Amino acid sequence: MPGGRSGRRRARGRGLDAALARARRARHARPRVHRRRRPQAGPPRRPHLRPLPRPRGPRDHGRRRGDPGRRALALRPAARRGALRSGYGGGAARRGRDACRAGRDRRDPVRRQHRARAPRGLDRRLTLSNGAPGSAGRLVLFDIDGTLVHAAGVGRAAIEGAMIEVYGTPGPIDDLPFDGMTDPQIVRTLLRAEGLSEAEIAPGFDRLWPAYAARLQGEIDERRERMRPTPGVPEILDALEAEGATLGLLTGNIVAGAEGKLSAVRLWSRFPFGAFGCDDADRNRLPPIALERAFRHTGTRYGPGRTWIIGDTPHDIECARGSGLSVLGVATGRFSVDDLLRAGADEALPSLRDTGRVMSALASA
């Protein structure tokens, strides 16, 4: 073999010398200047929307279509939250901006159960519906017990059982009519009548409502056959929705009570928002809460001229009058048409059975 072992040794030595020479030249060479690239013509770049480079490795074959994948991780925190919720799969800057807006819109202090915002695409110029021609329809807020549903006494039985469980007494419950009162107001009235002070009531108040909700469901299961909507309710709800009216609740029930009673007669899904007894124990303070939630749901500020409250007690009428709203009384509870008119109702009807008459009354304001 030509060269032999000594030839290979000499070649190895030459290679080492060349490497050392290159290292010396590199140490004494002038440093390389990295020049910043001039900005290119066109729209400004958005670094918060630039996708991160995909790391090397096997492709993610199991990912579903529309999965945000790695591109959503390159967004700012608010945009990332929106992207992960909206299925932003990467590509369009517009989707990233929409996701960022969605992330900001979700910061909402309103009560969790009825948090809502204006639908996508809604014009930012908000509408005021106050009876002018071409306005966005009317807002109709319904009471529950005696107005929408005959509940067969499930609420009274559940409150009695929960009060015995938490406080050891239901108070003089047989002597107190519940009509038009909020649930917290009922409980405090009964306990004060029993001689308990506020210092004795307060510690058990938060424990009372989970006990009430559990007992209410049990009472509904036992009496479901006897619970029913009041006459004409499904028809009037259909007619109002067909006309473009916005439906909501204004009730003294806490949310769990309202949902349980209306779900039992398949009406809960008809009302996307409401004001409840757990929002404020004073019923007269509930209308502004309902109007604010109507605005968050529809984007429309409803004025007094296009907002109606429908209820069956003088408390409903007093509540509406305190906020300057129109009120339709229905004699489906303990009070007659004359009682409701004397209490100050704009209109009063025997029931909601006559759909045409109800719609005419609501159009009279």
Short mmCIF file of C-alpha atoms in Angstrom, two decimals:
data_model
loop_
_atom_site.label_atom_id
_atom_site.label_comp_id
_atom_site.label_asym_id
_atom_site.label_seq_id
_atom_site.Cartn_x
_atom_site.Cartn_y
_atom_site.Cartn_z
CA MET A 1 0.00 0.00 0.00
CA PRO A 2 1.65 3.33 -1.09
CA GLY A 3 2.46 5.78 1.65
CA GLY A 4 1.92 3.31 4.48
CA ARG A 5 1.47 4.26 8.13
CA SER A 6 3.93 7.19 8.00
CA GLY A 7 1.99 8.80 5.09
CA ARG A 8 -1.25 8.68 7.01
CA ARG A 9 0.46 10.24 10.06
CA ARG A 10 1.84 13.11 7.94
CA ALA A 11 -1.62 13.77 6.38
CA ARG A 12 -3.24 13.87 9.85
CA GLY A 13 -0.61 16.38 10.96
CA ARG A 14 -1.25 18.62 7.98
CA GLY A 15 -5.00 18.60 8.71
CA LEU A 16 -4.40 19.64 12.35
CA ASP A 17 -2.08 22.47 11.28
CA ALA A 18 -4.71 23.78 8.84
CA ALA A 19 -7.37 23.80 11.56
CA LEU A 20 -5.13 25.71 13.97
CA ALA A 21 -4.29 28.25 11.25
CA ARG A 22 -8.01 28.82 10.54
CA ALA A 23 -8.65 29.40 14.26
CA ARG A 24 -5.86 31.99 14.47
CA ARG A 25 -7.17 33.85 11.44
CA ALA A 26 -10.68 33.87 12.90
CA ARG A 27 -9.46 35.40 16.18
CA HIS A 28 -7.72 38.29 14.45
CA ALA A 29 -10.36 38.91 11.75
CA ARG A 30 -12.55 42.06 11.82
CA PRO A 31 -15.95 41.45 13.47
CA ARG A 32 -18.82 41.00 11.05
CA VAL A 33 -21.31 43.86 11.09
CA HIS A 34 -24.98 42.81 11.03
CA ARG A 35 -26.93 45.50 9.29
CA ARG A 36 -30.61 45.99 9.99
CA ARG A 37 -32.82 45.29 7.01
CA ARG A 38 -34.67 48.24 5.61
CA PRO A 39 -38.44 48.11 6.12
CA GLN A 40 -40.33 46.83 3.15
CA ALA A 41 -43.17 48.71 1.53
CA GLY A 42 -46.69 47.70 2.51
CA PRO A 43 -48.77 47.50 5.68
CA PRO A 44 -46.90 47.45 9.01
CA ARG A 45 -45.97 44.06 10.35
CA ARG A 46 -47.76 42.80 13.45
CA PRO A 47 -45.26 40.85 15.52
CA HIS A 48 -47.96 39.70 17.99
CA LEU A 49 -49.66 37.85 15.13
CA ARG A 50 -46.53 36.25 13.64
CA PRO A 51 -46.65 32.46 14.12
CA LEU A 52 -43.87 30.78 16.04
CA PRO A 53 -41.62 28.46 14.02
CA ARG A 54 -42.77 24.89 14.17
CA PRO A 55 -40.21 22.73 16.00
CA ARG A 56 -38.73 19.80 14.18
CA GLY A 57 -40.32 16.47 14.82
CA PRO A 58 -43.08 14.21 13.57
CA ARG A 59 -46.14 16.02 12.25
CA ASP A 60 -49.19 16.21 14.46
CA HIS A 61 -51.37 13.94 12.32
CA GLY A 62 -54.02 13.42 15.01
CA ARG A 63 -55.02 17.09 15.26
CA ARG A 64 -58.62 17.82 14.38
CA ARG A 65 -59.57 20.32 11.73
CA GLY A 66 -59.95 23.78 13.25
CA ASP A 67 -57.74 22.98 16.25
CA PRO A 68 -55.78 26.14 17.14
CA GLY A 69 -52.53 24.16 17.23
CA ARG A 70 -49.23 25.99 17.75
CA ARG A 71 -50.09 29.18 15.93
CA ALA A 72 -52.40 30.38 18.71
CA LEU A 73 -49.46 30.24 21.14
CA ALA A 74 -47.80 33.15 19.31
CA LEU A 75 -50.60 35.56 20.22
CA ARG A 76 -50.76 37.96 23.13
CA PRO A 77 -52.60 36.58 26.20
CA ALA A 78 -56.00 38.13 25.41
CA ALA A 79 -55.77 37.12 21.76
CA ARG A 80 -54.56 33.65 22.74
CA ARG A 81 -57.60 33.10 24.95
CA GLY A 82 -59.91 34.19 22.19
CA ALA A 83 -58.05 32.09 19.62
CA LEU A 84 -58.24 28.94 21.70
CA ARG A 85 -61.97 29.47 22.13
CA SER A 86 -62.71 30.34 18.53
CA GLY A 87 -60.62 27.58 16.92
CA TYR A 88 -58.13 29.95 15.28
CA GLY A 89 -56.06 27.60 13.15
CA GLY A 90 -53.62 30.16 11.86
CA GLY A 91 -53.26 32.28 8.88
CA ALA A 92 -55.40 35.36 8.80
CA ALA A 93 -54.50 38.43 10.84
CA ARG A 94 -58.18 39.32 10.90
CA ARG A 95 -58.96 36.21 12.90
CA GLY A 96 -56.29 37.11 15.41
CA ARG A 97 -57.67 40.62 15.83
CA ASP A 98 -61.21 39.25 16.27
CA ALA A 99 -59.91 36.79 18.82
CA CYS A 100 -58.20 39.61 20.72
CA ARG A 101 -61.45 41.59 20.81
CA ALA A 102 -63.33 38.50 21.96
CA GLY A 103 -60.86 38.06 24.80
CA ARG A 104 -61.47 41.64 25.95
CA ASP A 105 -65.25 41.30 25.61
CA ARG A 106 -65.31 38.33 27.94
CA ARG A 107 -64.15 40.44 30.91
CA ASP A 108 -67.66 41.04 32.19
CA PRO A 109 -68.59 41.68 35.84
CA VAL A 110 -72.27 40.86 35.37
CA ARG A 111 -73.65 37.79 37.26
CA ARG A 112 -72.26 34.56 35.76
CA GLN A 113 -75.56 32.87 35.08
CA HIS A 114 -76.80 35.65 32.82
CA ARG A 115 -73.70 37.15 31.34
CA ALA A 116 -74.34 38.12 27.70
CA ARG A 117 -72.95 40.52 25.15
CA ALA A 118 -74.13 41.89 21.85
CA PRO A 119 -74.07 39.41 18.98
CA ARG A 120 -71.18 39.41 16.51
CA GLY A 121 -71.54 41.87 13.71
CA LEU A 122 -73.80 44.17 15.75
CA ASP A 123 -73.30 47.81 14.84
CA ARG A 124 -71.38 49.67 17.53
CA ARG A 125 -73.82 52.54 17.22
CA LEU A 126 -76.27 51.49 19.91
CA THR A 127 -80.02 51.78 19.43
CA LEU A 128 -82.44 53.51 21.77
CA SER A 129 -85.87 51.88 21.65
CA ASN A 130 -88.29 54.38 23.11
CA GLY A 131 -91.36 54.09 20.95
CA ALA A 132 -90.07 55.83 17.83
CA PRO A 133 -91.14 54.38 14.47
CA GLY A 134 -88.70 51.76 13.25
CA SER A 135 -87.34 51.07 16.74
CA ALA A 136 -86.02 47.65 17.68
CA GLY A 137 -89.29 46.29 19.16
CA ARG A 138 -90.50 46.13 22.72
CA LEU A 139 -89.09 44.52 25.83
CA VAL A 140 -91.50 42.39 27.88
CA LEU A 141 -90.50 41.26 31.39
CA PHE A 142 -92.56 38.51 33.02
CA ASP A 143 -93.17 37.59 36.63
CA ILE A 144 -93.17 33.81 37.26
CA ASP A 145 -95.45 32.57 40.07
CA GLY A 146 -99.09 33.15 39.16
CA THR A 147 -98.18 34.89 35.89
CA LEU A 148 -96.28 32.30 33.85
CA VAL A 149 -96.82 29.17 35.92
CA HIS A 150 -99.02 27.61 38.58
CA ALA A 151 -96.31 25.95 40.67
CA ALA A 152 -98.55 23.81 42.95
CA GLY A 153 -96.90 25.21 46.10
CA VAL A 154 -93.42 23.79 45.46
CA GLY A 155 -91.67 27.03 46.43
CA ARG A 156 -93.46 27.41 49.77
CA ALA A 157 -92.82 23.78 50.71
CA ALA A 158 -89.13 24.03 49.78
CA ILE A 159 -88.60 27.25 51.76
CA GLU A 160 -90.32 25.76 54.79
CA GLY A 161 -88.14 22.65 54.73
CA ALA A 162 -84.92 24.61 54.18
CA MET A 163 -85.69 27.03 57.03
CA ILE A 164 -86.35 24.15 59.43
CA GLU A 165 -83.07 22.53 58.33
CA VAL A 166 -80.95 25.67 58.79
CA TYR A 167 -82.73 27.73 61.48
CA GLY A 168 -84.86 25.11 63.21
CA THR A 169 -88.09 27.01 62.50
CA PRO A 170 -90.06 28.20 59.44
CA GLY A 171 -91.62 31.07 61.39
CA PRO A 172 -95.33 31.85 60.90
CA ILE A 173 -95.20 30.63 57.30
CA ASP A 174 -98.90 29.75 57.09
CA ASP A 175 -99.89 33.33 57.85
CA LEU A 176 -97.66 35.06 55.30
CA PRO A 177 -98.79 35.46 51.66
CA PHE A 178 -95.78 35.18 49.36
CA ASP A 179 -97.38 37.07 46.44
CA GLY A 180 -94.96 39.56 44.90
CA MET A 181 -92.23 39.14 47.55
CA THR A 182 -88.66 38.16 46.78
CA ASP A 183 -87.31 34.92 48.26
CA PRO A 184 -84.78 36.69 50.56
CA GLN A 185 -87.52 39.08 51.69
CA ILE A 186 -89.82 36.15 52.55
CA VAL A 187 -87.18 34.41 54.67
CA ARG A 188 -86.16 37.54 56.59
CA THR A 189 -89.80 38.49 57.23
CA LEU A 190 -90.58 35.04 58.65
CA LEU A 191 -87.48 34.90 60.84
CA ARG A 192 -87.97 38.40 62.23
CA ALA A 193 -91.58 37.54 63.01
CA GLU A 194 -90.20 34.56 64.93
CA GLY A 195 -88.04 36.94 66.98
CA LEU A 196 -84.60 36.35 65.39
CA SER A 197 -82.26 39.33 65.08
CA GLU A 198 -80.21 40.12 61.98
CA ALA A 199 -77.10 38.87 63.79
CA GLU A 200 -78.82 35.48 64.22
CA ILE A 201 -80.17 35.41 60.64
CA ALA A 202 -76.99 36.32 58.75
CA PRO A 203 -74.78 33.29 59.60
CA GLY A 204 -77.20 30.79 58.09
CA PHE A 205 -78.39 32.86 55.16
CA ASP A 206 -75.81 31.59 52.65
CA ARG A 207 -76.39 27.96 53.73
CA LEU A 208 -80.15 28.33 53.29
CA TRP A 209 -80.21 28.66 49.49
CA PRO A 210 -78.39 25.43 48.55
CA ALA A 211 -80.73 23.62 50.95
CA TYR A 212 -83.70 25.36 49.34
CA ALA A 213 -82.58 24.46 45.80
CA ALA A 214 -82.16 20.79 46.72
CA ARG A 215 -85.56 20.61 48.41
CA LEU A 216 -87.21 22.50 45.55
CA GLN A 217 -86.09 19.88 43.04
CA GLY A 218 -87.50 17.16 45.24
CA GLU A 219 -90.84 18.97 45.53
CA ILE A 220 -90.95 19.49 41.76
CA ASP A 221 -90.34 15.79 41.15
CA GLU A 222 -93.27 14.95 43.44
CA ARG A 223 -95.72 17.57 42.10
CA ARG A 224 -94.69 17.86 38.46
CA GLU A 225 -98.05 16.48 37.29
CA ARG A 226 -99.86 19.37 38.98
CA MET A 227 -97.57 22.13 37.68
CA ARG A 228 -98.65 23.86 34.48
CA PRO A 229 -98.28 27.11 32.56
CA THR A 230 -101.06 29.61 33.11
CA PRO A 231 -103.63 29.67 30.27
CA GLY A 232 -102.39 31.31 27.06
CA VAL A 233 -98.72 31.62 28.07
CA PRO A 234 -97.14 29.51 25.29
CA GLU A 235 -99.26 31.28 22.67
CA ILE A 236 -98.46 34.80 23.86
CA LEU A 237 -94.73 33.99 23.99
CA ASP A 238 -94.90 32.70 20.40
CA ALA A 239 -96.75 35.82 19.27
CA LEU A 240 -94.28 38.19 20.96
CA GLU A 241 -91.27 36.39 19.49
CA ALA A 242 -92.85 36.43 16.03
CA GLU A 243 -93.29 40.19 16.35
CA GLY A 244 -89.62 40.63 17.29
CA ALA A 245 -90.12 41.48 20.96
CA THR A 246 -87.40 40.72 23.50
CA LEU A 247 -88.49 38.48 26.38
CA GLY A 248 -87.04 38.50 29.87
CA LEU A 249 -87.86 37.74 33.49
CA LEU A 250 -88.41 40.01 36.47
CA THR A 251 -89.12 37.82 39.46
CA GLY A 252 -88.63 37.49 43.19
CA ASN A 253 -87.35 33.94 42.76
CA ILE A 254 -83.65 33.28 43.07
CA VAL A 255 -82.12 31.91 39.87
CA ALA A 256 -82.29 28.26 41.01
CA GLY A 257 -85.98 28.65 41.89
CA ALA A 258 -86.82 30.34 38.59
CA GLU A 259 -84.99 27.71 36.58
CA GLY A 260 -86.55 24.80 38.47
CA LYS A 261 -90.14 26.04 38.15
CA LEU A 262 -89.92 27.09 34.50
CA SER A 263 -87.96 24.01 33.43
CA ALA A 264 -90.71 21.82 34.89
CA VAL A 265 -93.19 23.37 32.40
CA ARG A 266 -90.63 23.72 29.56
CA LEU A 267 -90.49 27.51 29.58
CA TRP A 268 -86.99 28.24 30.95
CA SER A 269 -85.36 28.27 27.50
CA ARG A 270 -87.72 31.02 26.31
CA PHE A 271 -86.05 33.64 28.52
CA PRO A 272 -82.38 34.41 27.84
CA PHE A 273 -81.93 36.84 30.76
CA GLY A 274 -83.70 38.30 33.75
CA ALA A 275 -83.50 40.03 37.14
CA PHE A 276 -83.95 37.80 40.19
CA GLY A 277 -84.49 37.90 43.93
CA CYS A 278 -80.84 37.03 44.51
CA ASP A 279 -79.85 40.25 42.70
CA ASP A 280 -81.65 42.40 45.26
CA ALA A 281 -84.13 41.61 48.04
CA ASP A 282 -86.07 44.79 47.18
CA ARG A 283 -88.18 44.07 44.11
CA ASN A 284 -88.37 47.77 43.23
CA ARG A 285 -84.63 47.75 42.47
CA LEU A 286 -84.83 44.92 39.94
CA PRO A 287 -86.03 46.82 36.80
CA PRO A 288 -82.71 48.67 36.21
CA ILE A 289 -80.89 45.32 36.48
CA ALA A 290 -83.25 43.76 33.92
CA LEU A 291 -82.83 46.72 31.53
CA GLU A 292 -79.04 46.53 31.75
CA ARG A 293 -79.09 42.81 31.00
CA ALA A 294 -81.46 43.39 28.09
CA PHE A 295 -78.94 45.87 26.70
CA ARG A 296 -76.07 43.40 27.12
CA HIS A 297 -78.10 40.71 25.36
CA THR A 298 -79.45 42.77 22.45
CA GLY A 299 -77.33 45.92 22.21
CA THR A 300 -80.51 48.02 22.50
CA ARG A 301 -81.24 50.52 25.25
CA TYR A 302 -84.94 50.05 25.95
CA GLY A 303 -86.73 53.17 27.15
CA PRO A 304 -89.84 53.29 29.34
CA GLY A 305 -92.17 53.75 26.37
CA ARG A 306 -91.27 50.30 24.96
CA THR A 307 -90.80 48.26 28.12
CA TRP A 308 -93.62 46.31 29.79
CA ILE A 309 -93.78 44.32 32.99
CA ILE A 310 -96.47 41.63 33.19
CA GLY A 311 -97.45 40.45 36.66
CA ASP A 312 -100.35 39.32 38.83
CA THR A 313 -99.85 41.31 42.06
CA PRO A 314 -99.82 44.95 43.23
CA HIS A 315 -96.11 44.45 44.03
CA ASP A 316 -95.44 43.96 40.30
CA ILE A 317 -97.29 47.19 39.56
CA GLU A 318 -95.45 49.15 42.25
CA CYS A 319 -92.16 47.78 40.95
CA ALA A 320 -92.91 48.94 37.38
CA ARG A 321 -94.18 52.34 38.46
CA GLY A 322 -91.06 53.00 40.51
CA SER A 323 -88.96 52.79 37.32
CA GLY A 324 -91.45 54.54 35.02
CA LEU A 325 -92.27 51.35 33.07
CA SER A 326 -95.62 50.25 31.68
CA VAL A 327 -97.35 47.38 33.43
CA LEU A 328 -99.99 44.85 32.40
CA GLY A 329 -101.80 43.15 35.27
CA VAL A 330 -103.23 39.65 34.83
CA ALA A 331 -105.78 38.32 37.31
CA THR A 332 -104.38 34.79 37.34
CA GLY A 333 -103.45 34.90 41.03
CA ARG A 334 -105.21 36.12 44.19
CA PHE A 335 -106.00 39.60 42.87
CA SER A 336 -108.87 40.59 40.58
CA VAL A 337 -108.80 42.88 37.54
CA ASP A 338 -110.26 45.70 39.66
CA ASP A 339 -107.60 45.20 42.33
CA LEU A 340 -104.85 45.50 39.76
CA LEU A 341 -106.37 48.60 38.13
CA ARG A 342 -106.76 50.28 41.53
CA ALA A 343 -103.09 49.50 42.22
CA GLY A 344 -102.17 51.51 39.10
CA ALA A 345 -101.83 49.02 36.22
CA ASP A 346 -101.94 50.53 32.71
CA GLU A 347 -104.03 47.59 31.57
CA ALA A 348 -105.49 44.58 33.37
CA LEU A 349 -106.86 41.36 31.89
CA PRO A 350 -108.46 38.25 33.38
CA SER A 351 -105.67 36.09 31.86
CA LEU A 352 -103.27 35.79 28.96
CA ARG A 353 -105.61 33.41 27.12
CA ASP A 354 -106.82 35.98 24.55
CA THR A 355 -103.62 36.53 22.54
CA GLY A 356 -105.06 39.29 20.35
CA ARG A 357 -106.30 41.26 23.33
CA VAL A 358 -102.95 40.95 25.10
CA MET A 359 -101.05 42.11 22.02
CA SER A 360 -103.41 45.09 21.64
CA ALA A 361 -102.85 46.03 25.28
CA LEU A 362 -99.07 45.88 24.87
CA ALA A 363 -99.29 48.07 21.75
CA SER A 364 -101.28 50.76 23.57
CA ALA A 365 -98.34 52.51 25.26
#
